[in-house]
């Protein structure tokens, strides 16, 4: 390959990665805006913590039912076309929440909203994994996770500015979703094709890369449970709704700082060791949340570090998956990864919300710590049985 051709290929690869990352960052803003917003709105409507968790879990159910079909559908209509359709559906759902302020209707709308999110994450992560150079996959995915975390941090911060009442925050989220179409339109000729390989089912990917896929499940449980139930935990301590929503930004900002250096580290040592250290540290810090709850600065600092460590499960897990699976199976592997993330999303909020109802209010921290430490223990046992 000539130097000119090599430079052209590098520019095209960087443009493709940039488009996928920018798209999912904008979606991250809309996502992090809605999770605490809907939790606070449902509590205002009289819903219990457990019901809020169940409503959040509908998002996981939607993705579990629809994500397996995303690679095959994208192979027929094209990656960019399906991404644009998913963004349009997500924006329409955000606009529908304030128009239909009913708990029953919100279960249906959340199901549709989460269907769009599942397609967005599967296809953007497949695009990034396909475009990233193998030797720098951890770093590229670390950059992806950092930009996504910036988006996740902006959402709760917007709630502090826009408030949690009325249609304004929902419409702002819909507008941000639609803005995510622009980078896709600019890079529509750079998206990869998909040759969906139906040979492996979810159980096949679990056997092929259990460390990576289970990391997605654990992260889905504690991240979504944290986003949904942490504001309610803060409300129990007398914080204002805007302050409670703002605490979620501390979790997301930890991701902003941690993911690039830990992604870089995961390219140089056994990724399972990085996952084990992050899960152990995240579990221990979660157990310390009750001790920090009385001090706002201490709680913010703890949540910042905890969010960074737990976020590593997704980043390094995805990089580990990309190193374990290649070729036509990669799209299916990404679908399995997102599907297990959504299994965690479905299971985590009811467990964490139910834990807070059973042991008010610190059952939140107990449940989170138990989930993360269980993964750390299983990973430690796997490392002892099968060293690199």
Short mmCIF file of N, CA, C and O in Angstrom, two decimals, residues 105-238:
data_model
loop_
_atom_site.label_atom_id
_atom_site.label_comp_id
_atom_site.label_asym_id
_atom_site.label_seq_id
_atom_site.Cartn_x
_atom_site.Cartn_y
_atom_site.Cartn_z
N UNK A 105 -48.90 4.20 30.56
CA UNK A 105 -48.37 4.61 29.26
C UNK A 105 -46.86 4.66 29.27
O UNK A 105 -46.21 4.33 28.27
N UNK A 106 -46.27 5.05 30.40
CA UNK A 106 -44.81 5.17 30.47
C UNK A 106 -44.12 3.82 30.35
O UNK A 106 -42.98 3.74 29.91
N UNK A 107 -44.79 2.75 30.76
CA UNK A 107 -44.19 1.43 30.56
C UNK A 107 -44.07 1.12 29.07
O UNK A 107 -43.06 0.60 28.62
N UNK A 108 -45.11 1.46 28.29
CA UNK A 108 -45.08 1.21 26.85
C UNK A 108 -44.05 2.11 26.17
O UNK A 108 -43.25 1.65 25.33
N UNK A 109 -44.07 3.41 26.51
CA UNK A 109 -43.14 4.35 25.87
C UNK A 109 -41.70 3.96 26.20
O UNK A 109 -40.81 4.01 25.34
N UNK A 110 -41.46 3.56 27.45
CA UNK A 110 -40.09 3.20 27.82
C UNK A 110 -39.64 1.96 27.06
O UNK A 110 -38.46 1.81 26.72
N UNK A 111 -40.54 1.04 26.82
CA UNK A 111 -40.20 -0.15 26.03
C UNK A 111 -39.73 0.27 24.63
O UNK A 111 -38.69 -0.20 24.14
N UNK A 112 -40.49 1.15 23.97
CA UNK A 112 -40.12 1.60 22.63
C UNK A 112 -38.82 2.41 22.65
O UNK A 112 -37.97 2.26 21.77
N UNK A 113 -38.68 3.27 23.65
CA UNK A 113 -37.48 4.08 23.77
C UNK A 113 -36.24 3.20 23.91
O UNK A 113 -35.21 3.43 23.28
N UNK A 114 -36.36 2.17 24.71
CA UNK A 114 -35.22 1.29 24.95
C UNK A 114 -34.92 0.40 23.75
O UNK A 114 -33.78 -0.01 23.55
N UNK A 115 -35.94 0.11 22.94
CA UNK A 115 -35.70 -0.60 21.68
C UNK A 115 -34.78 0.21 20.79
O UNK A 115 -33.84 -0.31 20.17
N UNK A 116 -35.03 1.53 20.72
CA UNK A 116 -34.16 2.39 19.90
C UNK A 116 -32.75 2.45 20.46
O UNK A 116 -31.77 2.40 19.72
N UNK A 117 -32.63 2.52 21.78
CA UNK A 117 -31.31 2.58 22.39
C UNK A 117 -30.51 1.30 22.15
O UNK A 117 -29.30 1.34 21.91
N UNK A 118 -31.19 0.16 22.22
CA UNK A 118 -30.50 -1.10 21.97
C UNK A 118 -29.88 -1.15 20.59
O UNK A 118 -28.72 -1.55 20.42
N UNK A 119 -30.64 -0.72 19.58
CA UNK A 119 -30.10 -0.70 18.22
C UNK A 119 -28.94 0.27 18.11
O UNK A 119 -27.92 -0.02 17.46
N UNK A 120 -29.05 1.42 18.74
CA UNK A 120 -27.98 2.43 18.67
C UNK A 120 -26.68 1.91 19.26
O UNK A 120 -25.61 2.06 18.67
N UNK A 121 -26.76 1.27 20.41
CA UNK A 121 -25.53 0.80 21.06
C UNK A 121 -24.92 -0.38 20.34
O UNK A 121 -23.69 -0.46 20.19
N UNK A 122 -25.73 -1.31 19.87
CA UNK A 122 -25.17 -2.46 19.14
C UNK A 122 -24.42 -2.00 17.90
O UNK A 122 -23.26 -2.39 17.66
N UNK A 123 -25.05 -1.15 17.11
CA UNK A 123 -24.46 -0.77 15.83
C UNK A 123 -23.29 0.19 15.99
O UNK A 123 -22.30 0.09 15.26
N UNK A 124 -23.36 1.13 16.94
CA UNK A 124 -22.24 2.05 17.12
C UNK A 124 -21.02 1.31 17.67
O UNK A 124 -19.89 1.56 17.25
N UNK A 125 -21.23 0.38 18.59
CA UNK A 125 -20.10 -0.37 19.15
C UNK A 125 -19.53 -1.34 18.13
O UNK A 125 -18.31 -1.56 18.10
N UNK A 126 -20.37 -1.93 17.30
CA UNK A 126 -19.86 -2.77 16.22
C UNK A 126 -19.01 -1.94 15.27
O UNK A 126 -17.91 -2.35 14.85
N UNK A 127 -19.48 -0.76 14.92
CA UNK A 127 -18.77 0.13 14.01
C UNK A 127 -17.40 0.50 14.59
O UNK A 127 -16.38 0.44 13.90
N UNK A 128 -17.36 0.82 15.88
CA UNK A 128 -16.10 1.20 16.52
C UNK A 128 -15.15 0.00 16.59
O UNK A 128 -13.96 0.10 16.30
N UNK A 129 -15.67 -1.16 17.00
CA UNK A 129 -14.82 -2.35 17.10
C UNK A 129 -14.26 -2.76 15.75
O UNK A 129 -13.11 -3.20 15.63
N UNK A 130 -15.06 -2.58 14.70
CA UNK A 130 -14.62 -2.93 13.36
C UNK A 130 -13.55 -1.96 12.85
O UNK A 130 -12.61 -2.35 12.16
N UNK A 131 -13.69 -0.68 13.19
CA UNK A 131 -12.78 0.34 12.68
C UNK A 131 -11.51 0.47 13.50
O UNK A 131 -10.49 0.94 12.99
N UNK A 132 -11.51 0.08 14.77
CA UNK A 132 -10.35 0.28 15.64
C UNK A 132 -9.21 -0.66 15.27
O UNK A 132 -9.43 -1.86 15.05
N UNK A 133 -7.97 -0.17 15.21
CA UNK A 133 -6.81 -1.06 15.00
C UNK A 133 -6.69 -2.03 16.17
O UNK A 133 -6.83 -1.61 17.33
N UNK A 134 -6.45 -3.31 15.94
CA UNK A 134 -6.39 -4.28 17.03
C UNK A 134 -5.43 -3.90 18.14
O UNK A 134 -5.74 -4.09 19.33
N UNK A 135 -4.27 -3.35 17.81
CA UNK A 135 -3.27 -3.02 18.83
C UNK A 135 -3.69 -1.83 19.70
O UNK A 135 -3.10 -1.60 20.76
N UNK A 136 -4.70 -1.07 19.24
CA UNK A 136 -5.12 0.10 19.98
C UNK A 136 -6.60 0.03 20.34
O UNK A 136 -7.23 1.03 20.65
N UNK A 137 -7.16 -1.17 20.32
CA UNK A 137 -8.59 -1.31 20.55
C UNK A 137 -8.98 -0.81 21.95
O UNK A 137 -9.99 -0.12 22.11
N UNK A 138 -8.22 -1.14 22.96
CA UNK A 138 -8.54 -0.69 24.30
C UNK A 138 -8.53 0.83 24.41
O UNK A 138 -9.41 1.42 25.05
N UNK A 139 -7.55 1.47 23.79
CA UNK A 139 -7.47 2.92 23.82
C UNK A 139 -8.64 3.56 23.08
O UNK A 139 -9.26 4.51 23.58
N UNK A 140 -8.97 3.03 21.89
CA UNK A 140 -10.08 3.59 21.12
C UNK A 140 -11.40 3.44 21.87
O UNK A 140 -12.21 4.38 21.95
N UNK A 141 -11.62 2.27 22.45
CA UNK A 141 -12.85 2.06 23.20
C UNK A 141 -12.84 2.90 24.47
O UNK A 141 -13.89 3.36 24.94
N UNK A 142 -11.65 3.13 25.04
CA UNK A 142 -11.55 4.04 26.18
C UNK A 142 -11.97 5.46 25.79
O UNK A 142 -12.66 6.15 26.57
N UNK A 143 -11.55 5.90 24.60
CA UNK A 143 -11.97 7.23 24.12
C UNK A 143 -13.48 7.25 23.91
O UNK A 143 -14.17 8.20 24.30
N UNK A 144 -14.00 6.17 23.30
CA UNK A 144 -15.46 6.05 23.10
C UNK A 144 -16.19 6.14 24.44
O UNK A 144 -17.17 6.90 24.58
N UNK A 145 -15.71 5.40 25.43
CA UNK A 145 -16.38 5.40 26.73
C UNK A 145 -16.26 6.75 27.41
O UNK A 145 -17.19 7.19 28.11
N UNK A 146 -15.14 7.44 27.21
CA UNK A 146 -14.96 8.76 27.82
C UNK A 146 -15.94 9.76 27.24
O UNK A 146 -16.59 10.52 27.97
N UNK A 147 -16.06 9.77 25.90
CA UNK A 147 -16.98 10.70 25.27
C UNK A 147 -18.43 10.37 25.66
O UNK A 147 -19.24 11.26 25.93
N UNK A 148 -18.74 9.07 25.70
CA UNK A 148 -20.07 8.67 26.15
C UNK A 148 -20.31 9.13 27.59
O UNK A 148 -21.40 9.60 27.93
N UNK A 149 -19.30 9.01 28.43
CA UNK A 149 -19.43 9.43 29.83
C UNK A 149 -19.62 10.93 29.96
O UNK A 149 -20.32 11.40 30.86
N UNK A 150 -18.98 11.70 29.06
CA UNK A 150 -19.24 13.14 29.05
C UNK A 150 -20.72 13.39 28.79
O UNK A 150 -21.36 14.20 29.46
N UNK A 151 -21.26 12.65 27.81
CA UNK A 151 -22.69 12.78 27.54
C UNK A 151 -23.53 12.37 28.73
O UNK A 151 -24.52 13.03 29.07
N UNK A 152 -23.14 11.29 29.40
CA UNK A 152 -23.89 10.83 30.56
C UNK A 152 -23.79 11.81 31.72
O UNK A 152 -24.69 11.89 32.56
N UNK A 153 -22.71 12.56 31.80
CA UNK A 153 -22.56 13.56 32.85
C UNK A 153 -23.36 14.82 32.54
O UNK A 153 -23.84 15.50 33.45
N UNK A 154 -23.49 15.13 31.25
CA UNK A 154 -24.20 16.36 30.87
C UNK A 154 -25.70 16.24 31.15
O UNK A 154 -26.33 17.22 31.58
N UNK A 155 -26.28 15.06 30.96
CA UNK A 155 -27.72 14.90 31.15
C UNK A 155 -28.21 15.33 32.52
O UNK A 155 -29.07 16.22 32.64
N UNK A 156 -27.68 14.74 33.62
CA UNK A 156 -28.11 15.19 34.94
C UNK A 156 -27.79 16.65 35.22
O UNK A 156 -28.54 17.34 35.91
N UNK A 157 -26.68 17.14 34.65
CA UNK A 157 -26.35 18.55 34.84
C UNK A 157 -27.41 19.44 34.19
O UNK A 157 -27.77 20.50 34.72
N UNK A 158 -27.93 19.00 33.04
CA UNK A 158 -29.00 19.76 32.39
C UNK A 158 -30.26 19.81 33.26
O UNK A 158 -30.97 20.83 33.27
N UNK A 159 -30.52 18.74 33.98
CA UNK A 159 -31.68 18.74 34.87
C UNK A 159 -31.54 19.81 35.95
O UNK A 159 -32.53 20.40 36.38
N UNK A 160 -30.32 20.03 36.41
CA UNK A 160 -30.10 21.07 37.40
C UNK A 160 -30.43 22.45 36.84
O UNK A 160 -30.86 23.35 37.57
N UNK A 161 -30.24 22.61 35.52
CA UNK A 161 -30.54 23.90 34.87
C UNK A 161 -32.01 24.00 34.44
O UNK A 161 -32.63 25.05 34.60
N UNK A 162 -32.55 22.90 33.91
CA UNK A 162 -33.89 22.93 33.34
C UNK A 162 -34.97 22.58 34.35
O UNK A 162 -36.15 22.83 34.10
N UNK A 163 -34.58 21.96 35.48
CA UNK A 163 -35.56 21.49 36.44
C UNK A 163 -36.10 20.13 36.04
O UNK A 163 -35.76 19.58 34.99
N UNK A 164 -36.96 19.58 36.89
CA UNK A 164 -37.49 18.24 36.66
C UNK A 164 -39.00 18.25 36.41
O UNK A 164 -39.62 17.19 36.41
N UNK A 165 -39.59 19.41 36.23
CA UNK A 165 -41.03 19.51 36.00
C UNK A 165 -41.30 20.07 34.61
O UNK A 165 -40.48 20.79 34.04
N UNK A 166 -42.49 19.76 34.09
CA UNK A 166 -42.88 20.27 32.80
C UNK A 166 -42.27 19.49 31.64
O UNK A 166 -41.56 18.50 31.82
N UNK A 167 -42.53 19.97 30.42
CA UNK A 167 -42.09 19.27 29.21
C UNK A 167 -40.69 19.65 28.77
O UNK A 167 -40.09 18.95 27.94
N UNK A 168 -40.13 20.74 29.33
CA UNK A 168 -38.86 21.25 28.82
C UNK A 168 -37.73 20.23 28.83
O UNK A 168 -37.04 20.06 27.81
N UNK A 169 -37.46 19.50 29.94
CA UNK A 169 -36.33 18.55 29.91
C UNK A 169 -36.53 17.42 28.90
O UNK A 169 -35.56 16.97 28.28
N UNK A 170 -37.76 16.99 28.70
CA UNK A 170 -38.02 15.92 27.73
C UNK A 170 -37.76 16.40 26.30
O UNK A 170 -37.16 15.70 25.49
N UNK A 171 -38.24 17.62 26.01
CA UNK A 171 -38.04 18.16 24.66
C UNK A 171 -36.57 18.46 24.40
O UNK A 171 -36.09 18.32 23.27
N UNK A 172 -35.84 18.89 25.45
CA UNK A 172 -34.40 19.11 25.29
C UNK A 172 -33.70 17.80 24.94
O UNK A 172 -32.83 17.75 24.06
N UNK A 173 -34.08 16.71 25.60
CA UNK A 173 -33.51 15.41 25.28
C UNK A 173 -33.83 14.99 23.86
O UNK A 173 -32.98 14.44 23.15
N UNK A 174 -35.08 15.23 23.41
CA UNK A 174 -35.45 14.88 22.04
C UNK A 174 -34.62 15.67 21.03
O UNK A 174 -34.17 15.12 20.00
N UNK A 175 -34.39 16.95 21.31
CA UNK A 175 -33.57 17.75 20.41
C UNK A 175 -32.14 17.25 20.33
O UNK A 175 -31.54 17.22 19.24
N UNK A 176 -31.59 16.83 21.45
CA UNK A 176 -30.23 16.30 21.45
C UNK A 176 -30.15 14.98 20.68
O UNK A 176 -29.16 14.71 20.00
N UNK A 177 -31.18 14.17 20.79
CA UNK A 177 -31.22 12.93 20.00
C UNK A 177 -31.15 13.26 18.51
O UNK A 177 -30.36 12.67 17.75
N UNK A 178 -31.98 14.19 18.08
CA UNK A 178 -32.01 14.54 16.66
C UNK A 178 -30.69 15.11 16.20
O UNK A 178 -30.27 14.90 15.05
N UNK A 179 -29.98 15.83 17.08
CA UNK A 179 -28.67 16.36 16.71
C UNK A 179 -27.68 15.24 16.41
O UNK A 179 -26.73 15.42 15.64
N UNK A 180 -27.91 14.04 17.00
CA UNK A 180 -27.04 12.91 16.73
C UNK A 180 -27.12 12.39 15.31
O UNK A 180 -26.28 11.58 14.90
N UNK A 181 -28.12 12.84 14.54
CA UNK A 181 -28.22 12.41 13.14
C UNK A 181 -27.14 13.04 12.26
O UNK A 181 -26.74 12.46 11.25
N UNK A 182 -26.69 14.23 12.62
CA UNK A 182 -25.77 14.97 11.75
C UNK A 182 -24.47 14.21 11.47
O UNK A 182 -24.10 14.04 10.30
N UNK A 183 -23.73 13.73 12.50
CA UNK A 183 -22.49 13.01 12.18
C UNK A 183 -22.73 11.73 11.38
O UNK A 183 -21.88 11.33 10.58
N UNK A 184 -23.88 11.11 11.57
CA UNK A 184 -24.18 9.91 10.78
C UNK A 184 -24.38 10.25 9.31
O UNK A 184 -23.91 9.53 8.42
N UNK A 185 -25.07 11.34 9.05
CA UNK A 185 -25.28 11.74 7.66
C UNK A 185 -23.97 12.10 6.98
O UNK A 185 -23.76 11.81 5.80
N UNK A 186 -23.05 12.71 7.74
CA UNK A 186 -21.76 13.11 7.16
C UNK A 186 -20.88 11.89 6.85
O UNK A 186 -20.02 11.95 5.97
N UNK A 187 -21.06 10.80 7.60
CA UNK A 187 -20.21 9.61 7.43
C UNK A 187 -20.97 8.42 6.87
O UNK A 187 -20.57 7.28 7.07
N UNK A 188 -22.08 8.68 6.17
CA UNK A 188 -22.93 7.57 5.73
C UNK A 188 -22.24 6.63 4.75
O UNK A 188 -22.62 5.47 4.64
N UNK A 189 -21.20 7.10 4.06
CA UNK A 189 -20.50 6.23 3.13
C UNK A 189 -19.37 5.44 3.75
O UNK A 189 -18.70 4.66 3.06
N UNK A 190 -19.15 5.60 5.06
CA UNK A 190 -18.01 4.96 5.73
C UNK A 190 -18.41 3.81 6.64
O UNK A 190 -17.55 3.15 7.21
N UNK A 191 -19.70 3.58 6.82
CA UNK A 191 -20.13 2.54 7.76
C UNK A 191 -19.84 1.16 7.20
O UNK A 191 -19.92 0.94 5.99
N UNK A 192 -19.52 0.19 8.06
CA UNK A 192 -19.21 -1.17 7.58
C UNK A 192 -20.48 -1.93 7.26
O UNK A 192 -21.55 -1.65 7.80
N UNK A 193 -20.35 -2.92 6.39
CA UNK A 193 -21.45 -3.84 6.17
C UNK A 193 -21.48 -4.90 7.26
O UNK A 193 -20.53 -5.04 8.03
N UNK A 194 -22.57 -5.61 7.35
CA UNK A 194 -22.71 -6.66 8.35
C UNK A 194 -23.06 -7.96 7.64
O UNK A 194 -24.03 -8.01 6.87
N UNK A 195 -22.27 -8.97 7.89
CA UNK A 195 -22.60 -10.33 7.44
C UNK A 195 -22.95 -11.10 8.69
O UNK A 195 -22.10 -11.64 9.39
N UNK A 196 -24.24 -11.12 9.02
CA UNK A 196 -24.66 -11.69 10.30
C UNK A 196 -24.45 -13.20 10.30
O UNK A 196 -24.88 -13.91 9.40
N UNK A 197 -23.77 -13.67 11.33
CA UNK A 197 -23.49 -15.10 11.49
C UNK A 197 -24.44 -15.66 12.54
O UNK A 197 -24.26 -15.39 13.73
N UNK A 198 -25.46 -16.45 12.15
CA UNK A 198 -26.42 -16.96 13.11
C UNK A 198 -25.97 -18.23 13.82
O UNK A 198 -26.74 -18.84 14.53
N UNK A 199 -24.71 -18.64 13.61
CA UNK A 199 -24.29 -19.93 14.14
C UNK A 199 -24.24 -19.94 15.66
O UNK A 199 -24.52 -20.95 16.30
N UNK A 200 -23.87 -18.82 16.27
CA UNK A 200 -23.75 -18.76 17.72
C UNK A 200 -24.95 -18.07 18.34
O UNK A 200 -25.35 -16.99 17.90
N UNK A 201 -25.49 -18.67 19.37
CA UNK A 201 -26.53 -18.03 20.15
C UNK A 201 -25.87 -17.36 21.37
O UNK A 201 -24.66 -17.40 21.52
N UNK A 202 -26.71 -16.77 22.24
CA UNK A 202 -26.18 -16.08 23.41
C UNK A 202 -25.30 -17.00 24.25
O UNK A 202 -24.22 -16.62 24.70
N UNK A 203 -25.75 -18.25 24.43
CA UNK A 203 -24.97 -19.19 25.23
C UNK A 203 -23.60 -19.46 24.61
O UNK A 203 -22.61 -19.68 25.31
N UNK A 204 -23.52 -19.41 23.27
CA UNK A 204 -22.24 -19.61 22.60
C UNK A 204 -21.26 -18.50 22.90
O UNK A 204 -20.08 -18.75 23.14
N UNK A 205 -21.73 -17.25 22.92
CA UNK A 205 -20.85 -16.14 23.24
C UNK A 205 -20.47 -16.14 24.72
O UNK A 205 -19.37 -15.72 25.09
N UNK A 206 -21.37 -16.62 25.57
CA UNK A 206 -21.04 -16.75 26.99
C UNK A 206 -19.89 -17.73 27.19
O UNK A 206 -19.00 -17.50 28.00
N UNK A 207 -19.91 -18.83 26.43
CA UNK A 207 -18.82 -19.80 26.54
C UNK A 207 -17.55 -19.27 25.91
O UNK A 207 -16.44 -19.55 26.38
N UNK A 208 -17.69 -18.53 24.82
CA UNK A 208 -16.53 -18.04 24.09
C UNK A 208 -15.78 -16.95 24.85
O UNK A 208 -14.55 -16.92 24.88
N UNK A 209 -16.53 -16.02 25.48
CA UNK A 209 -15.91 -14.89 26.19
C UNK A 209 -16.70 -14.58 27.46
O UNK A 209 -17.34 -13.53 27.56
N UNK A 210 -16.68 -15.49 28.44
CA UNK A 210 -17.51 -15.28 29.64
C UNK A 210 -17.10 -14.04 30.44
O UNK A 210 -17.95 -13.34 30.98
N UNK A 211 -15.81 -13.77 30.54
CA UNK A 211 -15.36 -12.61 31.31
C UNK A 211 -15.91 -11.32 30.74
O UNK A 211 -16.41 -10.45 31.46
N UNK A 212 -15.87 -11.18 29.41
CA UNK A 212 -16.33 -9.96 28.76
C UNK A 212 -17.84 -9.83 28.85
O UNK A 212 -18.37 -8.76 29.20
N UNK A 213 -18.57 -10.88 28.53
CA UNK A 213 -20.02 -10.78 28.47
C UNK A 213 -20.63 -10.59 29.85
O UNK A 213 -21.58 -9.81 30.02
N UNK A 214 -20.10 -11.26 30.88
CA UNK A 214 -20.62 -11.08 32.23
C UNK A 214 -20.28 -9.70 32.78
O UNK A 214 -21.01 -9.16 33.62
N UNK A 215 -19.17 -9.11 32.32
CA UNK A 215 -18.86 -7.74 32.72
C UNK A 215 -19.96 -6.79 32.26
O UNK A 215 -20.34 -5.86 32.99
N UNK A 216 -20.50 -7.03 31.07
CA UNK A 216 -21.60 -6.20 30.58
C UNK A 216 -22.84 -6.35 31.45
O UNK A 216 -23.53 -5.37 31.76
N UNK A 217 -23.13 -7.58 31.87
CA UNK A 217 -24.30 -7.83 32.72
C UNK A 217 -24.16 -7.09 34.05
O UNK A 217 -25.10 -6.41 34.50
N UNK A 218 -23.01 -7.21 34.70
CA UNK A 218 -22.80 -6.57 36.00
C UNK A 218 -22.84 -5.05 35.87
O UNK A 218 -23.47 -4.35 36.67
N UNK A 219 -22.20 -4.53 34.83
CA UNK A 219 -22.20 -3.08 34.64
C UNK A 219 -23.62 -2.57 34.38
O UNK A 219 -24.02 -1.54 34.92
N UNK A 220 -24.40 -3.30 33.58
CA UNK A 220 -25.77 -2.89 33.34
C UNK A 220 -26.58 -2.82 34.61
O UNK A 220 -27.38 -1.90 34.81
N UNK A 221 -26.36 -3.79 35.51
CA UNK A 221 -27.11 -3.82 36.76
C UNK A 221 -26.76 -2.63 37.66
O UNK A 221 -27.65 -1.93 38.15
N UNK A 222 -25.48 -2.39 37.87
CA UNK A 222 -25.10 -1.37 38.85
C UNK A 222 -25.15 0.04 38.27
O UNK A 222 -25.47 1.00 38.98
N UNK A 223 -24.86 0.19 36.96
CA UNK A 223 -24.92 1.54 36.38
C UNK A 223 -26.36 2.03 36.32
O UNK A 223 -26.67 3.13 36.79
N UNK A 224 -27.26 1.21 35.77
CA UNK A 224 -28.64 1.66 35.64
C UNK A 224 -29.31 1.73 37.00
O UNK A 224 -30.09 2.64 37.27
N UNK A 225 -29.00 0.75 37.87
CA UNK A 225 -29.53 0.82 39.23
C UNK A 225 -29.06 2.06 39.96
O UNK A 225 -29.82 2.71 40.68
N UNK A 226 -27.78 2.40 39.75
CA UNK A 226 -27.25 3.61 40.38
C UNK A 226 -27.92 4.86 39.85
O UNK A 226 -28.33 5.73 40.62
N UNK A 227 -28.06 4.96 38.52
CA UNK A 227 -28.69 6.13 37.93
C UNK A 227 -30.15 6.27 38.38
O UNK A 227 -30.63 7.38 38.62
N UNK A 228 -30.86 5.14 38.48
CA UNK A 228 -32.29 5.19 38.79
C UNK A 228 -32.56 5.36 40.28
O UNK A 228 -33.48 6.08 40.68
N UNK A 229 -31.79 4.69 41.13
CA UNK A 229 -32.10 4.64 42.56
C UNK A 229 -31.28 5.63 43.38
O UNK A 229 -31.73 6.07 44.43
N UNK A 230 -30.09 6.01 42.92
CA UNK A 230 -29.27 6.97 43.66
C UNK A 230 -30.02 8.27 43.94
O UNK A 230 -29.95 8.80 45.06
N UNK A 231 -30.75 8.86 42.96
CA UNK A 231 -31.50 10.07 43.31
C UNK A 231 -32.51 9.85 44.43
O UNK A 231 -32.70 10.73 45.28
N UNK A 232 -33.16 8.68 44.45
CA UNK A 232 -34.11 8.39 45.52
C UNK A 232 -33.39 8.23 46.86
O UNK A 232 -33.89 8.65 47.91
N UNK A 233 -32.21 7.62 46.83
CA UNK A 233 -31.38 7.48 48.03
C UNK A 233 -31.03 8.85 48.59
O UNK A 233 -31.11 9.10 49.79
N UNK A 234 -30.66 9.79 47.69
CA UNK A 234 -30.32 11.14 48.13
C UNK A 234 -31.54 11.87 48.68
O UNK A 234 -31.43 12.63 49.65
N UNK A 235 -32.72 11.64 48.07
CA UNK A 235 -33.93 12.28 48.57
C UNK A 235 -34.25 11.84 49.99
O UNK A 235 -34.78 12.63 50.78
N UNK A 236 -33.92 10.59 50.32
CA UNK A 236 -34.16 10.10 51.69
C UNK A 236 -33.34 10.89 52.71
O UNK A 236 -33.69 10.92 53.89
N UNK A 237 -32.24 11.50 52.26
CA UNK A 237 -31.40 12.29 53.16
C UNK A 237 -31.75 13.77 53.15
O UNK A 237 -31.05 14.60 53.71
N UNK A 238 -32.87 14.12 52.47
CA UNK A 238 -33.34 15.49 52.49
C UNK A 238 -32.77 16.39 51.43
O UNK A 238 -32.99 17.61 51.47
#
